[in-house]
PDB file of C-alpha atoms in Angstrom:
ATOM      1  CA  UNK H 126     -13.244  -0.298   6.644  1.00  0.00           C
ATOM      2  CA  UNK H 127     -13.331  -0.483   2.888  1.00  0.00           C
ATOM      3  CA  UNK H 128     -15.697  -1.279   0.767  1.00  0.00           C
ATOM      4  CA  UNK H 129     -14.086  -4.023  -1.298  1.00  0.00           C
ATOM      5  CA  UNK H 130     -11.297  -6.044  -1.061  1.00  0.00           C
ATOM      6  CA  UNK H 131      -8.990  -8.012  -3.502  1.00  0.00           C
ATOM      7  CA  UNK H 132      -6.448 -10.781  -3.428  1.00  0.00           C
ATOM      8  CA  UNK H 133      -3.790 -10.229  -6.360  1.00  0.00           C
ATOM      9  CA  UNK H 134      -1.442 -13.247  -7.293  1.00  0.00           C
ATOM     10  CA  UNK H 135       1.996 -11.189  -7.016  1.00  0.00           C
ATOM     11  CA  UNK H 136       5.758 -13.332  -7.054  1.00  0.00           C
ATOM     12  CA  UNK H 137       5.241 -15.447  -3.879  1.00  0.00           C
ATOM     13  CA  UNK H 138       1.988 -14.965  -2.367  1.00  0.00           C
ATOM     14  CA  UNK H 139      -1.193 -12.981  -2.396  1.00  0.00           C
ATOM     15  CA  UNK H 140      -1.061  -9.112  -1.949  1.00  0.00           C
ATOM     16  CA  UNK H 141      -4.446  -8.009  -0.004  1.00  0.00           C
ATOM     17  CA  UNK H 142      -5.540  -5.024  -1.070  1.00  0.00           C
ATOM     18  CA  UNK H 143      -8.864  -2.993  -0.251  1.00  0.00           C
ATOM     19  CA  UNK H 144     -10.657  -0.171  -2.604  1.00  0.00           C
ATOM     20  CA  UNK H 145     -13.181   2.543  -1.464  1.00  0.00           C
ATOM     21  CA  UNK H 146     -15.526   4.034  -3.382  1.00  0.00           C
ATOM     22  CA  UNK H 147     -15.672   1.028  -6.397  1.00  0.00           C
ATOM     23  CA  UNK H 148     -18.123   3.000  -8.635  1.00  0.00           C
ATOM     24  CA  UNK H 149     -16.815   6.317  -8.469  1.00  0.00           C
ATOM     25  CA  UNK H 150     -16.196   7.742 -11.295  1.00  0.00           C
ATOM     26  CA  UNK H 151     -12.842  10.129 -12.922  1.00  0.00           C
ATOM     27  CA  UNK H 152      -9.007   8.567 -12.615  1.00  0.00           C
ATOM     28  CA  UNK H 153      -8.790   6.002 -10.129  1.00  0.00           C
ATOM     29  CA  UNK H 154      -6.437   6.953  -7.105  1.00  0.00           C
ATOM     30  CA  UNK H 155      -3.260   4.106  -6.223  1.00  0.00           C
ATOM     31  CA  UNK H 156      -2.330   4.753  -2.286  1.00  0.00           C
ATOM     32  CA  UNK H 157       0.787   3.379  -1.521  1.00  0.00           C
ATOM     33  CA  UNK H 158       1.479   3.545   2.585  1.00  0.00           C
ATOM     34  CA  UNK H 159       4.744   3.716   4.365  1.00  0.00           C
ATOM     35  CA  UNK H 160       7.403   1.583   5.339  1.00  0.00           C
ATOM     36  CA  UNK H 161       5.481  -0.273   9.043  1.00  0.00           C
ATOM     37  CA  UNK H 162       1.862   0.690   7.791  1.00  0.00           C
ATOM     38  CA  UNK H 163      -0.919  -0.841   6.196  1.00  0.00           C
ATOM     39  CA  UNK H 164      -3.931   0.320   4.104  1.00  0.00           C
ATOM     40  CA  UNK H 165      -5.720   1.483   6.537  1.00  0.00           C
ATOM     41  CA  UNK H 166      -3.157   4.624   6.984  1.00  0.00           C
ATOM     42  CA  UNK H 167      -5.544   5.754   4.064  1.00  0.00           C
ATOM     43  CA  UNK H 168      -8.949   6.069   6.646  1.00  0.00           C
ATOM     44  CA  UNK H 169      -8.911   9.766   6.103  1.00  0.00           C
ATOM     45  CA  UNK H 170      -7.862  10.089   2.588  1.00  0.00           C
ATOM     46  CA  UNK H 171     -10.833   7.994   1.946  1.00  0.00           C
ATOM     47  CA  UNK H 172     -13.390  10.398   4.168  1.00  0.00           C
ATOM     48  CA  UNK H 173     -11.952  13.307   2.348  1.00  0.00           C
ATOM     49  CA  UNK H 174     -12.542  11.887  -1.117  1.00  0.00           C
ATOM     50  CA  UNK H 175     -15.888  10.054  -0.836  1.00  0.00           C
ATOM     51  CA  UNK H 176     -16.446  10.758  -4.549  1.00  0.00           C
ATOM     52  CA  UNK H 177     -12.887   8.826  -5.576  1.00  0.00           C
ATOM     53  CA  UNK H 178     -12.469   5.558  -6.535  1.00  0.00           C
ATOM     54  CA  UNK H 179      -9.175   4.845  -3.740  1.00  0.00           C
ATOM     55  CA  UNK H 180      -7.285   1.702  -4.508  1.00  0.00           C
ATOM     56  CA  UNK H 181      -4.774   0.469  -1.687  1.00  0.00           C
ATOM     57  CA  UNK H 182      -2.800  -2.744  -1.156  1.00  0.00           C
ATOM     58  CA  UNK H 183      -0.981  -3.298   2.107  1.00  0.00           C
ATOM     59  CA  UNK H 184       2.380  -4.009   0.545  1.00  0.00           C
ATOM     60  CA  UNK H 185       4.103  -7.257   0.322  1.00  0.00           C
ATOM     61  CA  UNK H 186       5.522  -8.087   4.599  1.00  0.00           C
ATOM     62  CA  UNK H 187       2.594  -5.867   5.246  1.00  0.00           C
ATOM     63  CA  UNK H 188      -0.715  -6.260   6.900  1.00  0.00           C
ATOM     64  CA  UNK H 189      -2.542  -8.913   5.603  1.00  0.00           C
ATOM     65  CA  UNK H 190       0.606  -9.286   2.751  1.00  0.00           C
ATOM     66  CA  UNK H 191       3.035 -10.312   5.660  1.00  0.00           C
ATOM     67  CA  UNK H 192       3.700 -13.598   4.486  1.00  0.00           C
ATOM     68  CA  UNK H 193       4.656 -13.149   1.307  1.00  0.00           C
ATOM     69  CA  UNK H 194       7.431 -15.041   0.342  1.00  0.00           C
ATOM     70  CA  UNK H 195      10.071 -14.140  -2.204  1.00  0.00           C
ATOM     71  CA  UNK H 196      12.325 -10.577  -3.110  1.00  0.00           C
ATOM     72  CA  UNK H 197      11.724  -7.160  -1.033  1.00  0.00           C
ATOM     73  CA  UNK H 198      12.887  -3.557  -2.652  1.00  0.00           C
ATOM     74  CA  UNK H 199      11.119  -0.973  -4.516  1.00  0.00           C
ATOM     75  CA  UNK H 200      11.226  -2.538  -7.367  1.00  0.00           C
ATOM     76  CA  UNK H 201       9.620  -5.841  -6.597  1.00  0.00           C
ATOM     77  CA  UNK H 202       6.776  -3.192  -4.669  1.00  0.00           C
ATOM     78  CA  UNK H 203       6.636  -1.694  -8.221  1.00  0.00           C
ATOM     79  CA  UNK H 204       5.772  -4.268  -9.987  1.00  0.00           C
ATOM     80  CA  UNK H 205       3.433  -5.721  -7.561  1.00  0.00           C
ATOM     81  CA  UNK H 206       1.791  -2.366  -7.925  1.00  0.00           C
ATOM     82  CA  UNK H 207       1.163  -2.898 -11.726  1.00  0.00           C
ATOM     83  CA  UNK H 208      -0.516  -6.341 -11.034  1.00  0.00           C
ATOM     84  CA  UNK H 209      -2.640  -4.822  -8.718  1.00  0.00           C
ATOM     85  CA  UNK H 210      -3.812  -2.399 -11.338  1.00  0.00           C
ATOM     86  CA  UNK H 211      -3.942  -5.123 -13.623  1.00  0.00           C
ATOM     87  CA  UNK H 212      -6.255  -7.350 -11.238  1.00  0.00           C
ATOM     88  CA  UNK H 213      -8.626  -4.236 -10.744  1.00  0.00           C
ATOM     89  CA  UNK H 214      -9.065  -3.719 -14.516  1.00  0.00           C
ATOM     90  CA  UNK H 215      -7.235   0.745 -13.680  1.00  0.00           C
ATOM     91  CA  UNK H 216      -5.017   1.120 -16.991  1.00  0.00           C
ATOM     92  CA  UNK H 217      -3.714   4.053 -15.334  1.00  0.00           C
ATOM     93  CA  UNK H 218      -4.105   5.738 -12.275  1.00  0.00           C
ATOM     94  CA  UNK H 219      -3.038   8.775 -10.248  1.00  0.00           C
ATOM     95  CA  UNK H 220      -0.183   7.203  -7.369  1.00  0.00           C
ATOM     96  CA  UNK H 221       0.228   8.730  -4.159  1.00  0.00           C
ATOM     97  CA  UNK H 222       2.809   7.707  -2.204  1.00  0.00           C
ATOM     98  CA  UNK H 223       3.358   8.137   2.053  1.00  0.00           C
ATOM     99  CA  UNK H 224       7.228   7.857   3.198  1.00  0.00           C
ATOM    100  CA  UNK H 225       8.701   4.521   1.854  1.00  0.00           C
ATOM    101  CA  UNK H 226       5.278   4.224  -0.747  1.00  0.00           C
ATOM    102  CA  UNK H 227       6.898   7.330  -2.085  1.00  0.00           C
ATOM    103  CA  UNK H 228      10.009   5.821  -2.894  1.00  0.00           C
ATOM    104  CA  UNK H 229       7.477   2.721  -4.265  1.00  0.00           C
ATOM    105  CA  UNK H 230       5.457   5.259  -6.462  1.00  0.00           C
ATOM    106  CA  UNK H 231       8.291   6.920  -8.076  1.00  0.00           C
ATOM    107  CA  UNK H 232       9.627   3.305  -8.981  1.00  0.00           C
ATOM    108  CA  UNK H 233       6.129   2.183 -10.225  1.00  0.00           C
ATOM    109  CA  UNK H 234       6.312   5.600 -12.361  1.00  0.00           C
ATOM    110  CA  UNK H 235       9.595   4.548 -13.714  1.00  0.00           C
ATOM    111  CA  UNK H 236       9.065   0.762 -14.412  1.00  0.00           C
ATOM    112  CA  UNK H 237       5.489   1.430 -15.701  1.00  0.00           C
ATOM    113  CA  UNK H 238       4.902   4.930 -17.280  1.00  0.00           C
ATOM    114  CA  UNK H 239       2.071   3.477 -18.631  1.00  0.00           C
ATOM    115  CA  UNK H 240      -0.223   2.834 -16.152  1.00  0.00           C
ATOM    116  CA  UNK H 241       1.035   6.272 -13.821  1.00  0.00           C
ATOM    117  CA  UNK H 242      -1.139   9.482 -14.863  1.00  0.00           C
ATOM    118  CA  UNK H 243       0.509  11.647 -12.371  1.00  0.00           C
ATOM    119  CA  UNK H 244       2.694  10.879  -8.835  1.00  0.00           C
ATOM    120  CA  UNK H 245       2.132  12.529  -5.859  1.00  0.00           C
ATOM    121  CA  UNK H 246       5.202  12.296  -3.065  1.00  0.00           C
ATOM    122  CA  UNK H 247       4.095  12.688   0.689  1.00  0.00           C
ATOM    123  CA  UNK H 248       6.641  13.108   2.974  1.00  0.00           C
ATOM    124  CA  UNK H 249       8.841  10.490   1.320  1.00  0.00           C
ATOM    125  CA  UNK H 250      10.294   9.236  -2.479  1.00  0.00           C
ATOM    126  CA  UNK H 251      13.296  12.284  -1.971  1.00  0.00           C
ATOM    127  CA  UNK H 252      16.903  11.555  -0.420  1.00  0.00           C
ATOM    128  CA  UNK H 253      16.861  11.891   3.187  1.00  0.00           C
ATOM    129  CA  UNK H 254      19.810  14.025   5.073  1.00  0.00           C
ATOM    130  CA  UNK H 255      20.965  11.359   7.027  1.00  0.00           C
ATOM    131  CA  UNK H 256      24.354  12.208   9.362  1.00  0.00           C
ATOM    132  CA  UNK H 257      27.488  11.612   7.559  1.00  0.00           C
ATOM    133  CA  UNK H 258      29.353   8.153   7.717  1.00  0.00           C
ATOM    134  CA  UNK H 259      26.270   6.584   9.234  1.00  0.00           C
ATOM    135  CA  UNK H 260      26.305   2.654   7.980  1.00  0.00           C
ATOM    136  CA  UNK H 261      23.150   2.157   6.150  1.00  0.00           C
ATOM    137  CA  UNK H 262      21.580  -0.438   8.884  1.00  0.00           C
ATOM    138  CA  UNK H 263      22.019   1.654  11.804  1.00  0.00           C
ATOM    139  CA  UNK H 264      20.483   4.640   9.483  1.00  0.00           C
ATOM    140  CA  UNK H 265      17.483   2.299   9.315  1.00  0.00           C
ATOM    141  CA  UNK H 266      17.502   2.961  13.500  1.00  0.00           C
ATOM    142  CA  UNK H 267      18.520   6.862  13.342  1.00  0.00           C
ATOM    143  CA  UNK H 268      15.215   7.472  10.857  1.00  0.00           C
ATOM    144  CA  UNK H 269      12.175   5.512  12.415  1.00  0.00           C
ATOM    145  CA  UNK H 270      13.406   5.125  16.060  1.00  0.00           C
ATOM    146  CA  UNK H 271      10.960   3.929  18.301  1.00  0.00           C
ATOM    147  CA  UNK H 272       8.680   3.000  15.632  1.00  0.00           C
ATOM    148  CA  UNK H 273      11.511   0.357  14.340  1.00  0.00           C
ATOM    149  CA  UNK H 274      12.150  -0.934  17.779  1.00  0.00           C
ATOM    150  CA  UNK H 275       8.498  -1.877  18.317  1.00  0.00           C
ATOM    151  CA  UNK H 276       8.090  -3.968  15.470  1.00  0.00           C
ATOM    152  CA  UNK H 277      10.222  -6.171  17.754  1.00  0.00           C
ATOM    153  CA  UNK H 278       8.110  -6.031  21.049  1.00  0.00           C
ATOM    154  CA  UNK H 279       5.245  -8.367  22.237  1.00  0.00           C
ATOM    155  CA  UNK H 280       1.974  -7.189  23.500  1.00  0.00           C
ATOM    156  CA  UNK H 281      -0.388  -8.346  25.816  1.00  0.00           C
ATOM    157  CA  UNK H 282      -3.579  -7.233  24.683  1.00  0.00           C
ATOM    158  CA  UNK H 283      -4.723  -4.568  21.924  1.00  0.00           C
ATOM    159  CA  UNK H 284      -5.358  -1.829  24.479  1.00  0.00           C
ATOM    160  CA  UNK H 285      -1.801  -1.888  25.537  1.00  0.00           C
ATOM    161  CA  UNK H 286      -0.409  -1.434  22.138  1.00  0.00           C
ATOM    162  CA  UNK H 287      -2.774   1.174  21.958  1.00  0.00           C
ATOM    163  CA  UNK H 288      -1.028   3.059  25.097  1.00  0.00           C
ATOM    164  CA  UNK H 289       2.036   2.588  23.149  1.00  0.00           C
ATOM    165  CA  UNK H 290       1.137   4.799  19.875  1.00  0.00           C
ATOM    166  CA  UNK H 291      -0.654   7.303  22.160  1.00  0.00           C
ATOM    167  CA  UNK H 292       2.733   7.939  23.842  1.00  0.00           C
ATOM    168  CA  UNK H 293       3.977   8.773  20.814  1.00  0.00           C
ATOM    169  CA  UNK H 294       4.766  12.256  20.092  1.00  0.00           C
ATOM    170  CA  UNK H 295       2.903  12.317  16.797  1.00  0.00           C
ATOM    171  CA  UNK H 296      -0.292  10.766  18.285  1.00  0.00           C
ATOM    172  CA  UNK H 297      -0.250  12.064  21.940  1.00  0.00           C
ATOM    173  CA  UNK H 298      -3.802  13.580  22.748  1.00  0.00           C
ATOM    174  CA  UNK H 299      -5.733  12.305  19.914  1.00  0.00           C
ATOM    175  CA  UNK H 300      -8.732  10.118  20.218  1.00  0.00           C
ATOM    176  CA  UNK H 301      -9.682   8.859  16.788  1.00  0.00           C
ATOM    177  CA  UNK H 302     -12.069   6.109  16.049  1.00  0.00           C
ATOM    178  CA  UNK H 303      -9.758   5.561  12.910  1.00  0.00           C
ATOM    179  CA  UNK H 304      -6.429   5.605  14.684  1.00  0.00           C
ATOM    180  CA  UNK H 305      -7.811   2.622  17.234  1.00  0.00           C
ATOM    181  CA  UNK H 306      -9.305   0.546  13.895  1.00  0.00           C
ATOM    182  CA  UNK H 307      -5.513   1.053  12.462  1.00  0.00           C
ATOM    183  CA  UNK H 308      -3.611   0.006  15.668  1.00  0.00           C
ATOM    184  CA  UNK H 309      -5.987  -3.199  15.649  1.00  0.00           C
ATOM    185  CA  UNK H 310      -5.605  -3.835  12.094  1.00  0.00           C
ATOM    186  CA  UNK H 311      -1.759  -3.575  12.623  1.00  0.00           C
ATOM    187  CA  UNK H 312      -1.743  -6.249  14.977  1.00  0.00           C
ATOM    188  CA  UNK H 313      -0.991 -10.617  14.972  1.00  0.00           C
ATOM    189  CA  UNK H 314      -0.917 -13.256  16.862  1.00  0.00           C
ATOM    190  CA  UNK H 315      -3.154 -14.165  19.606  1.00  0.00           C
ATOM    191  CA  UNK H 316      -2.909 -12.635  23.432  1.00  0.00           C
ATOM    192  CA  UNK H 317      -0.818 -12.139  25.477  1.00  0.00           C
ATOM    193  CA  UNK H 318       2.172 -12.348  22.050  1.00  0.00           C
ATOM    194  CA  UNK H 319       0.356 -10.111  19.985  1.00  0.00           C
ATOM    195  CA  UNK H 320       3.010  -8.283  17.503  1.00  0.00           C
ATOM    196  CA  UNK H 321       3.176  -6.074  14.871  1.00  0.00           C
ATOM    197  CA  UNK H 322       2.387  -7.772  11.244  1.00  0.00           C
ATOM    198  CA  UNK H 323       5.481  -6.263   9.748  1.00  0.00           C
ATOM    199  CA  UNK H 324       9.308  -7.805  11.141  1.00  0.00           C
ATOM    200  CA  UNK H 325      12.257  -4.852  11.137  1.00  0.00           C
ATOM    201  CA  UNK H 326      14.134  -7.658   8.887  1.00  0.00           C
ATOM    202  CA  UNK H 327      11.509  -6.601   6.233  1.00  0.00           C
ATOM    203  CA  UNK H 328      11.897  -3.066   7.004  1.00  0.00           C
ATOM    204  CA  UNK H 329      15.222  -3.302   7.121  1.00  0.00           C
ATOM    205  CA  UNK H 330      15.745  -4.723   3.874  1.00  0.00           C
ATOM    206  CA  UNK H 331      13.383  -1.899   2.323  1.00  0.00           C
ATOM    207  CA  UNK H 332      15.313   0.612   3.665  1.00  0.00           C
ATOM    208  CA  UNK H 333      18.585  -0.209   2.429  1.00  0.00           C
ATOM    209  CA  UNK H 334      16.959  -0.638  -0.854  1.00  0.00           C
ATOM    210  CA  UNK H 335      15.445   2.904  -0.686  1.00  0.00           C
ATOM    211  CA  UNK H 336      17.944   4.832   0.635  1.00  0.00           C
ATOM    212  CA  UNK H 337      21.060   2.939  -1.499  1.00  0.00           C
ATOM    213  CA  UNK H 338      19.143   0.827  -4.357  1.00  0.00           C
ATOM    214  CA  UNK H 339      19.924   1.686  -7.795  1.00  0.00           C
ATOM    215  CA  UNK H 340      16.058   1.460  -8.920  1.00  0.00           C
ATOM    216  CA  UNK H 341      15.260   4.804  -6.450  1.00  0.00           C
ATOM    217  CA  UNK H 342      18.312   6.350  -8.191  1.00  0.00           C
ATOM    218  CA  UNK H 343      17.385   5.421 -11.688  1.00  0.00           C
ATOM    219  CA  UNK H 344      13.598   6.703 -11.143  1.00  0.00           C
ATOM    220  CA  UNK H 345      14.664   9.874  -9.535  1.00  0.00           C
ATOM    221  CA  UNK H 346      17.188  10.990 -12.049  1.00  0.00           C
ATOM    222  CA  UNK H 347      14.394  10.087 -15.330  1.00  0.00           C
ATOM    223  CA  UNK H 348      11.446  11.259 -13.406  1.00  0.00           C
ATOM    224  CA  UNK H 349       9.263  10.377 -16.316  1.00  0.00           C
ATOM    225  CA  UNK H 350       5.198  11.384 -14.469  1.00  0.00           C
ATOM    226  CA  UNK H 351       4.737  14.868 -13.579  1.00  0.00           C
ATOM    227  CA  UNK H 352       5.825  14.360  -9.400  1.00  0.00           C
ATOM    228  CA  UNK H 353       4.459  16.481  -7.104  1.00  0.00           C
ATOM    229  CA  UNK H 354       6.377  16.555  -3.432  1.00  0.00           C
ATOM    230  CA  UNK H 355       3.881  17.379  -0.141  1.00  0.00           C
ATOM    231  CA  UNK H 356       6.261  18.349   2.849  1.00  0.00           C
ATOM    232  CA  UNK H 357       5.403  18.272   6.122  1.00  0.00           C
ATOM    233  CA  UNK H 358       6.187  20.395   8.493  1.00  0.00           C
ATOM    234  CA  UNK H 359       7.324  18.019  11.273  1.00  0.00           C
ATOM    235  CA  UNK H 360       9.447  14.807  11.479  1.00  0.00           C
ATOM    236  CA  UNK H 361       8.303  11.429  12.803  1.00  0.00           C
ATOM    237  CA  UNK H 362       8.384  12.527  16.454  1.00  0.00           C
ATOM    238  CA  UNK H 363       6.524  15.777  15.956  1.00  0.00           C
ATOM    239  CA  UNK H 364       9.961  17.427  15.656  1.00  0.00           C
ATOM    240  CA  UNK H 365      11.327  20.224  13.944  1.00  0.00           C
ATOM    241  CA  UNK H 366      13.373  20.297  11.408  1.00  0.00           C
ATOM    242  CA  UNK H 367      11.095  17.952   9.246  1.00  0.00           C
ATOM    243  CA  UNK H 368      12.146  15.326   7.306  1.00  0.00           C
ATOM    244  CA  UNK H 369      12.459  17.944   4.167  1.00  0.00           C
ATOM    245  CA  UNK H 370      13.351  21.049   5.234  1.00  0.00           C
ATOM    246  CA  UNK H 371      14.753  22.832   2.244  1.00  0.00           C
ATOM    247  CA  UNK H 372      12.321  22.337  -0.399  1.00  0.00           C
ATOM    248  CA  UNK H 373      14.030  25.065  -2.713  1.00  0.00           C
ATOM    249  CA  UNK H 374      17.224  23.132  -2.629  1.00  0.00           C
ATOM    250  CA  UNK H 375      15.145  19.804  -3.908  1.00  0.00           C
ATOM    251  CA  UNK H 376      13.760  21.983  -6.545  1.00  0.00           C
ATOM    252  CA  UNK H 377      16.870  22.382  -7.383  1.00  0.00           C
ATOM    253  CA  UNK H 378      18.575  18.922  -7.076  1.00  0.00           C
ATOM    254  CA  UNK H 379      15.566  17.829  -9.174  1.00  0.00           C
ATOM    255  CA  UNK H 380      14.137  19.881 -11.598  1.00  0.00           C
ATOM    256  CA  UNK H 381      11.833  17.477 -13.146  1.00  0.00           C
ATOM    257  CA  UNK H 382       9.526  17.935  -9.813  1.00  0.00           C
ATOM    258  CA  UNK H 383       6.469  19.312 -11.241  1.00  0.00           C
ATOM    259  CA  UNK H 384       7.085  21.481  -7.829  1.00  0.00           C
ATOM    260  CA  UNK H 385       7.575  20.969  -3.845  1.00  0.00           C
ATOM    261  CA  UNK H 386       5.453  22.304  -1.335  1.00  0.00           C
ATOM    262  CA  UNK H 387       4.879  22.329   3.040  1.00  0.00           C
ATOM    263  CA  UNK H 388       1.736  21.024   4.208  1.00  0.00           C
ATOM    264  CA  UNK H 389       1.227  23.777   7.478  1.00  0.00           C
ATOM    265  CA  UNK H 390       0.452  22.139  10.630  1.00  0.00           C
ATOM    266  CA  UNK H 391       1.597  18.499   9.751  1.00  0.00           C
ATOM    267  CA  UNK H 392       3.800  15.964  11.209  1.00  0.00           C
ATOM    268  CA  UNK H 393       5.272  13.231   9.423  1.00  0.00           C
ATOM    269  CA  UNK H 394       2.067  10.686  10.218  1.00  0.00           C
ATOM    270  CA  UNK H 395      -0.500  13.381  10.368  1.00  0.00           C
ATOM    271  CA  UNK H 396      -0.296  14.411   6.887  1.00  0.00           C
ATOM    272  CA  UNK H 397      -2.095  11.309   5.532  1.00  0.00           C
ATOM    273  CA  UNK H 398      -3.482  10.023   8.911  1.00  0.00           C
ATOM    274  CA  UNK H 399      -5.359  12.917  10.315  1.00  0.00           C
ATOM    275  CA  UNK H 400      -9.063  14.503   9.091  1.00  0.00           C
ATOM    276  CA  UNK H 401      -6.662  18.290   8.337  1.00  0.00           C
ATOM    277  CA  UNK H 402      -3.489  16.840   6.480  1.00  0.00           C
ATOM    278  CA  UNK H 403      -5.814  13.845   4.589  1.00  0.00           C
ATOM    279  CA  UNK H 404      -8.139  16.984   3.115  1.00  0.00           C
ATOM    280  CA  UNK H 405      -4.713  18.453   2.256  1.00  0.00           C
ATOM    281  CA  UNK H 406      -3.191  16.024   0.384  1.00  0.00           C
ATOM    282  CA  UNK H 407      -6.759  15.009  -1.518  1.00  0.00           C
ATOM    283  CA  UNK H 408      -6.576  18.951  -2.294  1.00  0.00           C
ATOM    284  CA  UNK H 409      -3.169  19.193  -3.945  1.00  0.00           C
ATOM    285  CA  UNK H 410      -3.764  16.051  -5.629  1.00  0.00           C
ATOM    286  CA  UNK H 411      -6.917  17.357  -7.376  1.00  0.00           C
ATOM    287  CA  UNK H 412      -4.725  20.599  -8.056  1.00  0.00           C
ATOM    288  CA  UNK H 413      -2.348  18.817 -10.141  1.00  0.00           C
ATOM    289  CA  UNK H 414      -4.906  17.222 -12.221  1.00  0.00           C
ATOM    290  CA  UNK H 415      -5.511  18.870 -15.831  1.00  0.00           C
TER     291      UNK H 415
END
């Protein structure tokens, strides 16, 4: 659970967002979370910076943001970004970005120099290989897979949704008091129709825009906030190759990265929701602080 929350007047609804640690002092910390996710994907990140003010909206068709009306794309996630810094009185804070949040962050960093001290990239915000000729919607499918196709299944109860991420390759085997409080959180509706908060029309939409939108482009190729990329070593099933596995040739395609590195022992969820990849990321972070 947080510790605070906030409801932020953003183009066509309210974006919820929660904060942990309010009073902590230093550079507040924006967590942006991936493309089906919520806030809560932050749990650990917050246990493994207790002394960090962590500020983290579930994005607009999110979470408790689901019914936001009005445009989709990183650049309408940008900007909501900046009113959320704007309703929590941050002039600038450090942005770190999980899979689509990375693609958010490097837009917010672009749009908004101004209020972006550094960005870090996790697992996401970088072109993806993707096979060649693929249309861009059934790319959508190819990348998240099984996570895509539940956001169009029903549930009866929360335990059984639970059984579904614990089949998952990336979650198989772990029993997490965190993991259960972000299935729950994850769900709406009442029994037996629970569903997931987010629709794959929303997902959809963001993907096309992240993988073929000129704002990604734009960002990528001005780069203007020391960007920091954290690989993991796994994909999204716990597969190898990962979703990045030739972080010398992205150091290469983009220069401006302040530099790319592999986070050992990481899959594409576990790097920000596990207790190892969380005090990872919250490690490299601090590390490319002045």
């Amino acid at each position: 659970m947080t510790d605070r929350t906030h409801a932020v007047a953003v183009a066509g609804g309210t974006l919820h967002v929660g904060e942990w640690h309010p009073d902590a002092d230093g550079a507040p910390w924006l967590l942006v979370h991936g493309v089906t996710a919520s806030h809560r994907a932050w749990s650990w990140v917050a246990e493994a910076a207790p002394n960090l003010r962590l500020i983290a909206p579930d994005l607009r068709g999110r979470g408790r943001s689901a019914d936001i009306d009005g445009p989709l794309g990183m650049a309408a996630h940008a900007d909501d970004l900046a009113a959320v810094l704007d309703a929590t009185g941050v002039e600038r804070a450090v942005v770190v970005g999980h899979s689509m949040g990375a693609f958010v962050s490097a837009v917010l960093a672009d749009r908004h120099p101004d209020r972006v001290e550094r960005v870090v990239l996790v697992d996401g915000g970088l072109p993806l290989d993707l096979p060649p000729g693929m249309p861009p919607r059934d790319a959508v499918r190819h990348v998240l897979g099984p996570t895509a196709a539940r956001l169009e299944m029903r549930f009866s109860d929360r335990g059984q949704y639970r059984e579904f991420w614990r089949e998952h390759p990336a979650f198989v085997g772990r029993e997490d008091p965190l993991l259960d409080d972000y299935f729950d959180y994850d769900l709406v509706g009442e029994e037996p129709e629970l569903r997931p908060a987010t629709t794959f029309a929303t997902v959809e939409a963001d993907s096309l825009d992240q993988n073929t939108g000129a704002d990604i482009a734009r960002a990528l190729d001005r780069m203007p906030r020391p960007t920091l990329l954290l690989a993991a070593a796994r994909g999204l099933r716990g597969e190898v190759p990962p979703l990045y596995p030739d972080l010398a040739g992205l150091r290469s395609a983009f220069p401006q990265l302040t530099d790319a590195r592999r986070v050992p022992d990481t899959d594409h969820y576990s790097i920000v929701m596990s207790h190892p990849g969380a005090r990872a990321v919250v490690a490299a972070t601090r590390g490319l602080l002045p």
